[in-house]
Amino acid sequence: MILDALVFDMDGLIFDSERVVQRTWNDAGEQLGYGKIGEHIYNTLGFNVKRRKEYFQGVFGQDFPMDDFNRITRARFQEIVAEEGLAMKPGVRELLNWAHSRGIKTAVATSSRRVYSTDLLKRADIWKLLDGAVFGDMVTNAKPDPEIYLTACSLIHAVPARSVALEDAPAGIRSAHAAGMIPVMVPDLVQPDEETLRLCAGKFESLLDVIPYLEDGRGPTSRS
């Protein structure tokens, strides 16, 4: 099969950001009187802002101060990144360069907001390597709904069935599978269960491992 595109999730796949987010949730929870609530990230991976609000209100009640929570966590995230930096996952740049050297398009499909995401991608100097990007505030439905992946494929004129979706979370794998793409998982905080594994075309330790998968005949072929 000829490969049209690689479409990347972002948090937990391109950047080692989920652990930083978890820290900010603990800090905000304590400030707001809810205690350390970072463990809830395991239940919300892949959620956009709207769906995350629904989750927190479902757990803590309709009075949960989501606006204050978002304000505190975003400010804390910026503080941590300014002090410690934000690591990029192994193999990101190598895989992007591999794709472009073979005429394969690349895009990001992330549930995170546009402003937050573009800032991170530009700081990491990989924005220029992408042919397109779709963010959580550009779509109506969050992962595991297929909308974000279908939108990304349409944006870069790629056929979903000839495009690999690279994900770290089960909700993203379900989203890509429902979009008719080729789901490949590189787990971060959460390991896939058996149901998720059945939806995956492959599972790897890092994005570096995806390159030989695509090259050696196990995965779709490139255009070169």
PDB file of C-alpha atoms in Angstrom:
ATOM      1  CA  MET A   1       0.000   0.000   0.000  1.00  0.00           C
ATOM      2  CA  ILE A   2       1.257   3.483  -0.856  1.00  0.00           C
ATOM      3  CA  LEU A   3       1.457   5.692   2.224  1.00  0.00           C
ATOM      4  CA  ASP A   4      -0.081   9.176   1.952  1.00  0.00           C
ATOM      5  CA  ALA A   5       0.568  10.637   5.383  1.00  0.00           C
ATOM      6  CA  LEU A   6       1.667  10.334   8.984  1.00  0.00           C
ATOM      7  CA  VAL A   7      -0.682  12.090  11.401  1.00  0.00           C
ATOM      8  CA  PHE A   8       0.685  12.639  14.906  1.00  0.00           C
ATOM      9  CA  ASP A   9      -1.041  13.140  18.205  1.00  0.00           C
ATOM     10  CA  MET A  10       0.938  15.662  20.264  1.00  0.00           C
ATOM     11  CA  ASP A  11       0.821  15.461  24.073  1.00  0.00           C
ATOM     12  CA  GLY A  12       2.505  12.282  25.251  1.00  0.00           C
ATOM     13  CA  LEU A  13       3.625  11.398  21.717  1.00  0.00           C
ATOM     14  CA  ILE A  14       5.619  14.379  20.406  1.00  0.00           C
ATOM     15  CA  PHE A  15       6.209  15.981  23.804  1.00  0.00           C
ATOM     16  CA  ASP A  16       6.678  14.461  27.242  1.00  0.00           C
ATOM     17  CA  SER A  17       3.965  16.819  28.455  1.00  0.00           C
ATOM     18  CA  GLU A  18       1.385  14.568  30.120  1.00  0.00           C
ATOM     19  CA  ARG A  19       3.482  14.221  33.264  1.00  0.00           C
ATOM     20  CA  VAL A  20       3.841  17.997  33.474  1.00  0.00           C
ATOM     21  CA  VAL A  21       0.082  18.393  33.042  1.00  0.00           C
ATOM     22  CA  GLN A  22      -0.460  15.866  35.826  1.00  0.00           C
ATOM     23  CA  ARG A  23       1.700  17.967  38.147  1.00  0.00           C
ATOM     24  CA  THR A  24      -0.290  21.090  37.298  1.00  0.00           C
ATOM     25  CA  TRP A  25      -3.556  19.293  38.061  1.00  0.00           C
ATOM     26  CA  ASN A  26      -2.242  18.305  41.483  1.00  0.00           C
ATOM     27  CA  ASP A  27      -1.175  21.896  42.189  1.00  0.00           C
ATOM     28  CA  ALA A  28      -4.467  23.392  41.001  1.00  0.00           C
ATOM     29  CA  GLY A  29      -6.522  20.804  42.858  1.00  0.00           C
ATOM     30  CA  GLU A  30      -4.787  21.624  46.119  1.00  0.00           C
ATOM     31  CA  GLN A  31      -5.192  25.378  45.580  1.00  0.00           C
ATOM     32  CA  LEU A  32      -8.900  24.963  44.910  1.00  0.00           C
ATOM     33  CA  GLY A  33      -9.517  22.627  47.831  1.00  0.00           C
ATOM     34  CA  TYR A  34      -9.913  19.351  45.934  1.00  0.00           C
ATOM     35  CA  GLY A  35      -6.575  17.822  46.883  1.00  0.00           C
ATOM     36  CA  LYS A  36      -4.202  16.153  44.458  1.00  0.00           C
ATOM     37  CA  ILE A  37      -6.344  15.241  41.458  1.00  0.00           C
ATOM     38  CA  GLY A  38      -3.642  14.511  38.910  1.00  0.00           C
ATOM     39  CA  GLU A  39      -4.583  10.835  38.777  1.00  0.00           C
ATOM     40  CA  HIS A  40      -7.675  11.810  36.799  1.00  0.00           C
ATOM     41  CA  ILE A  41      -5.465  12.406  33.766  1.00  0.00           C
ATOM     42  CA  TYR A  42      -5.529   8.647  33.162  1.00  0.00           C
ATOM     43  CA  ASN A  43      -9.276   8.891  32.510  1.00  0.00           C
ATOM     44  CA  THR A  44      -9.129  11.958  30.256  1.00  0.00           C
ATOM     45  CA  LEU A  45      -6.290  11.340  27.792  1.00  0.00           C
ATOM     46  CA  GLY A  46      -7.342  12.603  24.376  1.00  0.00           C
ATOM     47  CA  PHE A  47     -10.166  14.767  25.726  1.00  0.00           C
ATOM     48  CA  ASN A  48     -10.576  18.319  24.441  1.00  0.00           C
ATOM     49  CA  VAL A  49     -11.424  21.231  26.754  1.00  0.00           C
ATOM     50  CA  LYS A  50     -15.192  20.721  26.475  1.00  0.00           C
ATOM     51  CA  ARG A  51     -15.104  16.998  27.199  1.00  0.00           C
ATOM     52  CA  ARG A  52     -12.631  17.478  30.046  1.00  0.00           C
ATOM     53  CA  LYS A  53     -15.012  19.980  31.667  1.00  0.00           C
ATOM     54  CA  GLU A  54     -17.846  17.475  31.414  1.00  0.00           C
ATOM     55  CA  TYR A  55     -15.642  14.843  33.041  1.00  0.00           C
ATOM     56  CA  PHE A  56     -14.628  17.030  35.999  1.00  0.00           C
ATOM     57  CA  GLN A  57     -18.189  18.201  36.576  1.00  0.00           C
ATOM     58  CA  GLY A  58     -19.320  14.587  36.489  1.00  0.00           C
ATOM     59  CA  VAL A  59     -16.757  13.616  39.138  1.00  0.00           C
ATOM     60  CA  PHE A  60     -16.759  16.698  41.371  1.00  0.00           C
ATOM     61  CA  GLY A  61     -20.165  18.231  40.657  1.00  0.00           C
ATOM     62  CA  GLN A  62     -21.511  20.996  38.445  1.00  0.00           C
ATOM     63  CA  ASP A  63     -19.937  23.623  40.713  1.00  0.00           C
ATOM     64  CA  PHE A  64     -16.394  22.514  39.904  1.00  0.00           C
ATOM     65  CA  PRO A  65     -14.554  25.794  39.079  1.00  0.00           C
ATOM     66  CA  MET A  66     -13.278  24.778  35.657  1.00  0.00           C
ATOM     67  CA  ASP A  67     -12.322  28.293  34.592  1.00  0.00           C
ATOM     68  CA  ASP A  68     -10.159  28.752  37.692  1.00  0.00           C
ATOM     69  CA  PHE A  69      -8.722  25.261  37.260  1.00  0.00           C
ATOM     70  CA  ASN A  70      -7.755  26.008  33.651  1.00  0.00           C
ATOM     71  CA  ARG A  71      -6.250  29.366  34.569  1.00  0.00           C
ATOM     72  CA  ILE A  72      -4.093  27.880  37.332  1.00  0.00           C
ATOM     73  CA  THR A  73      -2.975  24.834  35.365  1.00  0.00           C
ATOM     74  CA  ARG A  74      -2.040  26.839  32.278  1.00  0.00           C
ATOM     75  CA  ALA A  75      -0.014  29.330  34.296  1.00  0.00           C
ATOM     76  CA  ARG A  76       1.687  26.522  36.220  1.00  0.00           C
ATOM     77  CA  PHE A  77       2.475  24.664  32.983  1.00  0.00           C
ATOM     78  CA  GLN A  78       4.220  27.734  31.589  1.00  0.00           C
ATOM     79  CA  GLU A  79       6.186  28.123  34.832  1.00  0.00           C
ATOM     80  CA  ILE A  80       7.386  24.521  34.765  1.00  0.00           C
ATOM     81  CA  VAL A  81       8.337  24.666  31.083  1.00  0.00           C
ATOM     82  CA  ALA A  82      10.201  27.958  31.608  1.00  0.00           C
ATOM     83  CA  GLU A  83      12.119  26.502  34.557  1.00  0.00           C
ATOM     84  CA  GLU A  84      12.704  22.943  33.345  1.00  0.00           C
ATOM     85  CA  GLY A  85      12.019  22.917  29.615  1.00  0.00           C
ATOM     86  CA  LEU A  86       9.783  20.388  27.875  1.00  0.00           C
ATOM     87  CA  ALA A  87      11.390  17.267  26.479  1.00  0.00           C
ATOM     88  CA  MET A  88      10.565  16.079  23.000  1.00  0.00           C
ATOM     89  CA  LYS A  89      10.055  12.336  22.679  1.00  0.00           C
ATOM     90  CA  PRO A  90      12.767  10.237  20.990  1.00  0.00           C
ATOM     91  CA  GLY A  91      12.388   9.884  17.246  1.00  0.00           C
ATOM     92  CA  VAL A  92      10.054  12.800  16.524  1.00  0.00           C
ATOM     93  CA  ARG A  93      12.387  14.775  14.305  1.00  0.00           C
ATOM     94  CA  GLU A  94      13.829  11.630  12.723  1.00  0.00           C
ATOM     95  CA  LEU A  95      10.395  10.331  11.739  1.00  0.00           C
ATOM     96  CA  LEU A  96       9.276  13.703  10.386  1.00  0.00           C
ATOM     97  CA  ASN A  97      12.439  14.002   8.292  1.00  0.00           C
ATOM     98  CA  TRP A  98      12.056  10.390   7.119  1.00  0.00           C
ATOM     99  CA  ALA A  99       8.521  11.114   5.930  1.00  0.00           C
ATOM    100  CA  HIS A 100       9.444  14.286   4.085  1.00  0.00           C
ATOM    101  CA  SER A 101      12.411  12.656   2.372  1.00  0.00           C
ATOM    102  CA  ARG A 102       9.920  10.182   0.878  1.00  0.00           C
ATOM    103  CA  GLY A 103       7.186  12.602  -0.107  1.00  0.00           C
ATOM    104  CA  ILE A 104       4.873  11.511   2.721  1.00  0.00           C
ATOM    105  CA  LYS A 105       2.771  14.304   4.204  1.00  0.00           C
ATOM    106  CA  THR A 106       2.728  14.983   7.936  1.00  0.00           C
ATOM    107  CA  ALA A 107       0.190  16.577  10.241  1.00  0.00           C
ATOM    108  CA  VAL A 108      -0.756  16.923  13.890  1.00  0.00           C
ATOM    109  CA  ALA A 109      -4.205  16.029  15.240  1.00  0.00           C
ATOM    110  CA  THR A 110      -4.292  17.040  18.889  1.00  0.00           C
ATOM    111  CA  SER A 111      -7.111  17.598  21.356  1.00  0.00           C
ATOM    112  CA  SER A 112      -5.153  20.502  22.848  1.00  0.00           C
ATOM    113  CA  ARG A 113      -5.907  24.129  22.077  1.00  0.00           C
ATOM    114  CA  ARG A 114      -4.470  25.889  19.016  1.00  0.00           C
ATOM    115  CA  VAL A 115      -2.530  28.580  20.924  1.00  0.00           C
ATOM    116  CA  TYR A 116      -0.926  26.114  23.349  1.00  0.00           C
ATOM    117  CA  SER A 117      -0.089  23.606  20.611  1.00  0.00           C
ATOM    118  CA  THR A 118       1.359  25.958  18.008  1.00  0.00           C
ATOM    119  CA  ASP A 119       3.528  27.581  20.676  1.00  0.00           C
ATOM    120  CA  LEU A 120       5.036  24.220  21.667  1.00  0.00           C
ATOM    121  CA  LEU A 121       5.532  23.072  18.071  1.00  0.00           C
ATOM    122  CA  LYS A 122       7.196  26.343  17.062  1.00  0.00           C
ATOM    123  CA  ARG A 123       9.453  26.385  20.134  1.00  0.00           C
ATOM    124  CA  ALA A 124      10.580  22.863  19.266  1.00  0.00           C
ATOM    125  CA  ASP A 125      11.294  24.013  15.680  1.00  0.00           C
ATOM    126  CA  ILE A 126       9.141  21.301  14.123  1.00  0.00           C
ATOM    127  CA  TRP A 127       6.162  23.424  13.049  1.00  0.00           C
ATOM    128  CA  LYS A 128       7.877  23.995   9.707  1.00  0.00           C
ATOM    129  CA  LEU A 129       8.059  20.212   9.146  1.00  0.00           C
ATOM    130  CA  LEU A 130       4.255  19.813   9.235  1.00  0.00           C
ATOM    131  CA  ASP A 131       1.917  20.055   6.270  1.00  0.00           C
ATOM    132  CA  GLY A 132      -1.064  20.785   8.488  1.00  0.00           C
ATOM    133  CA  ALA A 133      -2.517  20.680  11.983  1.00  0.00           C
ATOM    134  CA  VAL A 134      -5.933  20.292  13.586  1.00  0.00           C
ATOM    135  CA  PHE A 135      -6.537  21.294  17.198  1.00  0.00           C
ATOM    136  CA  GLY A 136      -9.185  20.472  19.758  1.00  0.00           C
ATOM    137  CA  ASP A 137     -10.819  23.884  19.444  1.00  0.00           C
ATOM    138  CA  MET A 138     -11.253  23.384  15.684  1.00  0.00           C
ATOM    139  CA  VAL A 139     -13.579  20.379  15.946  1.00  0.00           C
ATOM    140  CA  THR A 140     -16.895  19.654  17.639  1.00  0.00           C
ATOM    141  CA  ASN A 141     -16.281  16.121  18.871  1.00  0.00           C
ATOM    142  CA  ALA A 142     -13.338  14.894  20.950  1.00  0.00           C
ATOM    143  CA  LYS A 143     -11.465  11.632  20.547  1.00  0.00           C
ATOM    144  CA  PRO A 144     -12.492   8.776  20.389  1.00  0.00           C
ATOM    145  CA  ASP A 145     -14.803  10.347  17.807  1.00  0.00           C
ATOM    146  CA  PRO A 146     -13.072  10.208  14.378  1.00  0.00           C
ATOM    147  CA  GLU A 147     -13.766  13.846  13.498  1.00  0.00           C
ATOM    148  CA  ILE A 148     -10.310  15.223  14.276  1.00  0.00           C
ATOM    149  CA  TYR A 149      -8.498  12.594  12.205  1.00  0.00           C
ATOM    150  CA  LEU A 150     -10.891  12.876   9.299  1.00  0.00           C
ATOM    151  CA  THR A 151     -10.432  16.649   9.391  1.00  0.00           C
ATOM    152  CA  ALA A 152      -6.637  16.307   9.427  1.00  0.00           C
ATOM    153  CA  CYS A 153      -6.637  13.946   6.449  1.00  0.00           C
ATOM    154  CA  SER A 154      -8.950  16.258   4.516  1.00  0.00           C
ATOM    155  CA  LEU A 155      -6.774  19.260   5.334  1.00  0.00           C
ATOM    156  CA  ILE A 156      -3.635  17.701   3.842  1.00  0.00           C
ATOM    157  CA  HIS A 157      -5.498  15.836   1.061  1.00  0.00           C
ATOM    158  CA  ALA A 158      -4.609  12.378   2.350  1.00  0.00           C
ATOM    159  CA  VAL A 159      -6.709   9.242   2.035  1.00  0.00           C
ATOM    160  CA  PRO A 160      -7.397   7.940   5.585  1.00  0.00           C
ATOM    161  CA  ALA A 161      -6.924   4.293   4.575  1.00  0.00           C
ATOM    162  CA  ARG A 162      -3.441   5.197   3.296  1.00  0.00           C
ATOM    163  CA  SER A 163      -2.472   7.241   6.351  1.00  0.00           C
ATOM    164  CA  VAL A 164      -0.867   6.202   9.640  1.00  0.00           C
ATOM    165  CA  ALA A 165      -2.147   7.735  12.869  1.00  0.00           C
ATOM    166  CA  LEU A 166       0.481   7.811  15.616  1.00  0.00           C
ATOM    167  CA  GLU A 167      -1.005   7.788  19.115  1.00  0.00           C
ATOM    168  CA  ASP A 168      -0.055   7.253  22.742  1.00  0.00           C
ATOM    169  CA  ALA A 169      -3.538   6.805  24.236  1.00  0.00           C
ATOM    170  CA  PRO A 170      -6.432   4.353  23.744  1.00  0.00           C
ATOM    171  CA  ALA A 171      -8.962   7.101  22.947  1.00  0.00           C
ATOM    172  CA  GLY A 172      -6.747   8.252  20.096  1.00  0.00           C
ATOM    173  CA  ILE A 173      -6.375   4.738  18.746  1.00  0.00           C
ATOM    174  CA  ARG A 174     -10.164   4.333  18.730  1.00  0.00           C
ATOM    175  CA  SER A 175     -10.509   7.687  16.988  1.00  0.00           C
ATOM    176  CA  ALA A 176      -8.017   6.769  14.252  1.00  0.00           C
ATOM    177  CA  HIS A 177      -9.538   3.326  13.759  1.00  0.00           C
ATOM    178  CA  ALA A 178     -13.017   4.818  13.414  1.00  0.00           C
ATOM    179  CA  ALA A 179     -11.619   7.239  10.828  1.00  0.00           C
ATOM    180  CA  GLY A 180     -10.438   4.277   8.752  1.00  0.00           C
ATOM    181  CA  MET A 181      -6.747   5.020   9.287  1.00  0.00           C
ATOM    182  CA  ILE A 182      -3.825   2.758  10.213  1.00  0.00           C
ATOM    183  CA  PRO A 183      -3.441   3.177  14.004  1.00  0.00           C
ATOM    184  CA  VAL A 184       0.042   2.808  15.492  1.00  0.00           C
ATOM    185  CA  MET A 185       0.559   3.169  19.239  1.00  0.00           C
ATOM    186  CA  VAL A 186       3.578   4.413  21.161  1.00  0.00           C
ATOM    187  CA  PRO A 187       2.270   4.267  24.766  1.00  0.00           C
ATOM    188  CA  ASP A 188       3.085   6.959  27.301  1.00  0.00           C
ATOM    189  CA  LEU A 189       1.143   7.038  30.589  1.00  0.00           C
ATOM    190  CA  VAL A 190      -1.255   4.231  29.702  1.00  0.00           C
ATOM    191  CA  GLN A 191      -0.542   0.807  28.247  1.00  0.00           C
ATOM    192  CA  PRO A 192      -3.172  -0.531  25.834  1.00  0.00           C
ATOM    193  CA  ASP A 193      -5.635  -3.181  26.944  1.00  0.00           C
ATOM    194  CA  GLU A 194      -6.475  -6.140  24.719  1.00  0.00           C
ATOM    195  CA  GLU A 195      -9.336  -4.313  23.002  1.00  0.00           C
ATOM    196  CA  THR A 196      -7.084  -1.392  22.096  1.00  0.00           C
ATOM    197  CA  LEU A 197      -4.319  -3.698  20.897  1.00  0.00           C
ATOM    198  CA  ARG A 198      -6.726  -5.364  18.486  1.00  0.00           C
ATOM    199  CA  LEU A 199      -7.273  -1.985  16.830  1.00  0.00           C
ATOM    200  CA  CYS A 200      -3.548  -1.278  16.443  1.00  0.00           C
ATOM    201  CA  ALA A 201      -1.550  -2.065  13.337  1.00  0.00           C
ATOM    202  CA  GLY A 202       1.546  -1.867  15.527  1.00  0.00           C
ATOM    203  CA  LYS A 203       2.777  -0.961  19.016  1.00  0.00           C
ATOM    204  CA  PHE A 204       6.286   0.355  19.663  1.00  0.00           C
ATOM    205  CA  GLU A 205       8.482   1.670  22.453  1.00  0.00           C
ATOM    206  CA  SER A 206       9.370   4.889  20.614  1.00  0.00           C
ATOM    207  CA  LEU A 207       8.824   6.721  17.358  1.00  0.00           C
ATOM    208  CA  LEU A 208      12.310   5.633  16.329  1.00  0.00           C
ATOM    209  CA  ASP A 209      10.966   2.073  16.126  1.00  0.00           C
ATOM    210  CA  VAL A 210       8.241   3.163  13.708  1.00  0.00           C
ATOM    211  CA  ILE A 211      10.741   3.906  10.936  1.00  0.00           C
ATOM    212  CA  PRO A 212      11.907   0.290  10.425  1.00  0.00           C
ATOM    213  CA  TYR A 213       8.280  -0.840  10.739  1.00  0.00           C
ATOM    214  CA  LEU A 214       7.397   1.365   7.776  1.00  0.00           C
ATOM    215  CA  GLU A 215      10.522   0.409   5.849  1.00  0.00           C
ATOM    216  CA  ASP A 216      10.759  -3.359   6.233  1.00  0.00           C
ATOM    217  CA  GLY A 217       7.455  -4.436   4.737  1.00  0.00           C
ATOM    218  CA  ARG A 218       5.480  -4.887   7.959  1.00  0.00           C
ATOM    219  CA  GLY A 219       3.811  -1.537   7.522  1.00  0.00           C
ATOM    220  CA  PRO A 220       2.548   0.499   4.560  1.00  0.00           C
ATOM    221  CA  THR A 221       5.139   1.370   1.939  1.00  0.00           C
ATOM    222  CA  SER A 222       6.468   4.857   1.318  1.00  0.00           C
ATOM    223  CA  ARG A 223       6.292   6.739  -1.981  1.00  0.00           C
ATOM    224  CA  SER A 224      10.024   6.382  -2.670  1.00  0.00           C
TER     225      SER A 224
END
